[in-house]
Amino acid sequence: MVRTKIKDILLGEKVDYQVIVKGWIRSFRNNQFIAINDGSCLDSIQAVISLDTEEQIIKKISNGASLSIKGTVVASLGKGQKVEIKVEDIEILGECSGDEYPLQLKNRPSLEFLREKAHLRFRTNAFGAVFRVRHSLAFAIHQFFHQRGFVYMHTPIITSSDAEGAGEMFRVTSLPFDNPPRNEDNSINFKEDFFGRSTNLTVSGQLEAELAAMALSEVYTFGPTFRAENSNTARHLAEFWMIEPEVAFNTLKENMDLAEDFIKYLIKFALENNRADLEFLATRLEEEEKQKPQNERSEMGLIEKLEFVLNNDFERITYTQAIDILLQSPAYKKKKFQYDVSWGIDMQSEHERYLVEKHFKKPVIVTNYPKSIKAFYMRQDDDCAQGRETVAAMDILAPGIGEIVGGSQREERLDKLEQRMKEMHIPTEEMYWYLDTRRFGTAPHAGFGLGFERMVLFVTGMTNIRDVIPFPRTPKNADF
Ligand code: 4AD
Ligand code: MG
């Protein structure tokens, strides 16, 4: 007989058939009722053992132990479940000795505590739900693009280029640290390194995706990216996953439409496929919100928020309009912002959150940012006022998260691109391959990057990015 997943038994509502169930014990009551969870769904199944079960076995039935049972699915008389299993055979596969088991606590463990126990936290309801939703979203991402005829492109993880030009990269080397080969001027001789040049972990697959889009028209990447920025916030990881579609012939407007459709598709997919998990997370969030002072609580519950975002257009404003709104805001006038506001600033998260959470109360797409604060590859806007040069950038800001998407129409004009790279000290000779696409059949194109963990944060209502990736990598932390 093969193992039946608990989800299938609970969904089925069928009775009077035999099953084998394997899983981990979540609780044991009255020497008779075992709650078993196998991760296939949020709910555990109740297994009822007979009162004459051997003492030897009873002793081993404890929270966290793994077991295999054989029994009959029967209608349940108890509250909270339609069916349960009348156990005929029980085998403890792995004992879980009581006191040392970190999840043995009487009170619900805090998320902070569980972060230290990331190897075991999958066993809690909250993390089971989060990681099932994360899986669903990853699946939905591929489905969304596949249905639209995009080609999934695997871009390199080790690279010699710096896509964002921000220089926050992890070096990849096989040179010895204590005595690396040196050039005459005492700098390190990377010609001797593994790849014969200096390499790093990628910060984005965009530049390579652009090359592919210049032939396949519609491509996307979905892979890990790495940033050595020292931002110890609830929104930053040093290793995170990013989805980067790149589309030939798309303008900024079409880029925004694609991003909005994409985000809504993911939300809809989760609402339709992860209802029980989302309802559990909604309740969790509600309890968390109750701890906050009244004026800091969010007005909507999790499900309500997701439905609201799904059913309403994102607001679309230019950077210039965004700055004007901030300058006119009561928050600015009452000097509530820590950072000053003026045209040209790189908006801080307090500014973004004001726009999204206080002013518009919905996701906002901000476009046409100042050229000076954006990457070299963004298309330069024509007809800008003197001193107010902008680029065809778009950031999507989400309630509770801030920036969730960053993207742009790309500079397809060789002369303008080359000039901008020179201004920003990006070596044009080394990047000849990128410039070649502009030399040989250049075409307008656009794309964006969605931070996967920020999307998972948004959908699950979790508040710390460390709680939506199995093993977070942050400054001074690479455990497990
Ligand atoms: O805005 P970013 O830096 O854009 C790019 O990398 C472009 N190459 C994307 C493109 O146009 N193809 O990053 C994109 C998104 C951000 O909006 C954010 O959601 C996420 O990636 N992100 C991070 N997520 C977690 N931790 C970090 N340190 C992140 N940095 C960016
Ligand atoms: Mg960005």
PDB file of C-alpha atoms in Angstrom, residues 3 5 12 74 86-87 91-92 112 139 191 195 209 226 259 305 309 316 320 328 331 355 371 380 417 429 452 475 478:
ATOM      1  CA  ARG A   3       1.314   6.436   1.452  1.00  0.00           C
ATOM      2  CA  LYS A   5      -1.068  12.513   1.630  1.00  0.00           C
ATOM      3  CA  GLY A  12     -11.676  13.883  -0.221  1.00  0.00           C
ATOM      4  CA  VAL A  74     -13.851   7.328   9.306  1.00  0.00           C
ATOM      5  CA  LYS A  86      -8.948   4.918  13.254  1.00  0.00           C
ATOM      6  CA  VAL A  87      -5.468   3.510  13.728  1.00  0.00           C
ATOM      7  CA  GLU A  91       5.150   2.532  13.882  1.00  0.00           C
ATOM      8  CA  ILE A  92       7.334   5.265  15.350  1.00  0.00           C
ATOM      9  CA  GLU A 112      12.707  35.844  16.006  1.00  0.00           C
ATOM     10  CA  PHE A 139       5.113  27.969 -10.106  1.00  0.00           C
ATOM     11  CA  LYS A 191      44.884  37.189 -14.986  1.00  0.00           C
ATOM     12  CA  PHE A 195      38.633  32.756 -15.060  1.00  0.00           C
ATOM     13  CA  ALA A 209      18.509  38.742 -20.771  1.00  0.00           C
ATOM     14  CA  PHE A 226      23.591  38.650  -4.769  1.00  0.00           C
ATOM     15  CA  ALA A 259       4.338  44.286 -14.587  1.00  0.00           C
ATOM     16  CA  LYS A 305      -5.709  43.772   0.880  1.00  0.00           C
ATOM     17  CA  VAL A 309      -4.928  45.185  -5.116  1.00  0.00           C
ATOM     18  CA  ARG A 316       0.736  55.762 -12.247  1.00  0.00           C
ATOM     19  CA  THR A 320       8.153  64.854 -10.660  1.00  0.00           C
ATOM     20  CA  GLN A 328       2.581  69.453  -0.537  1.00  0.00           C
ATOM     21  CA  ALA A 331       4.013  65.164   6.693  1.00  0.00           C
ATOM     22  CA  LEU A 355       2.904  57.911  -1.262  1.00  0.00           C
ATOM     23  CA  LYS A 371      18.861  60.306 -14.856  1.00  0.00           C
ATOM     24  CA  GLN A 380      17.092  58.880 -21.732  1.00  0.00           C
ATOM     25  CA  LEU A 417      24.292  54.647 -24.436  1.00  0.00           C
ATOM     26  CA  GLU A 429      35.526  48.132 -24.343  1.00  0.00           C
ATOM     27  CA  PHE A 452      10.737  37.476  -5.391  1.00  0.00           C
ATOM     28  CA  PRO A 475      25.178  40.775   6.969  1.00  0.00           C
ATOM     29  CA  ALA A 478      25.030  32.708   6.805  1.00  0.00           C
TER      30      ALA A 478
END
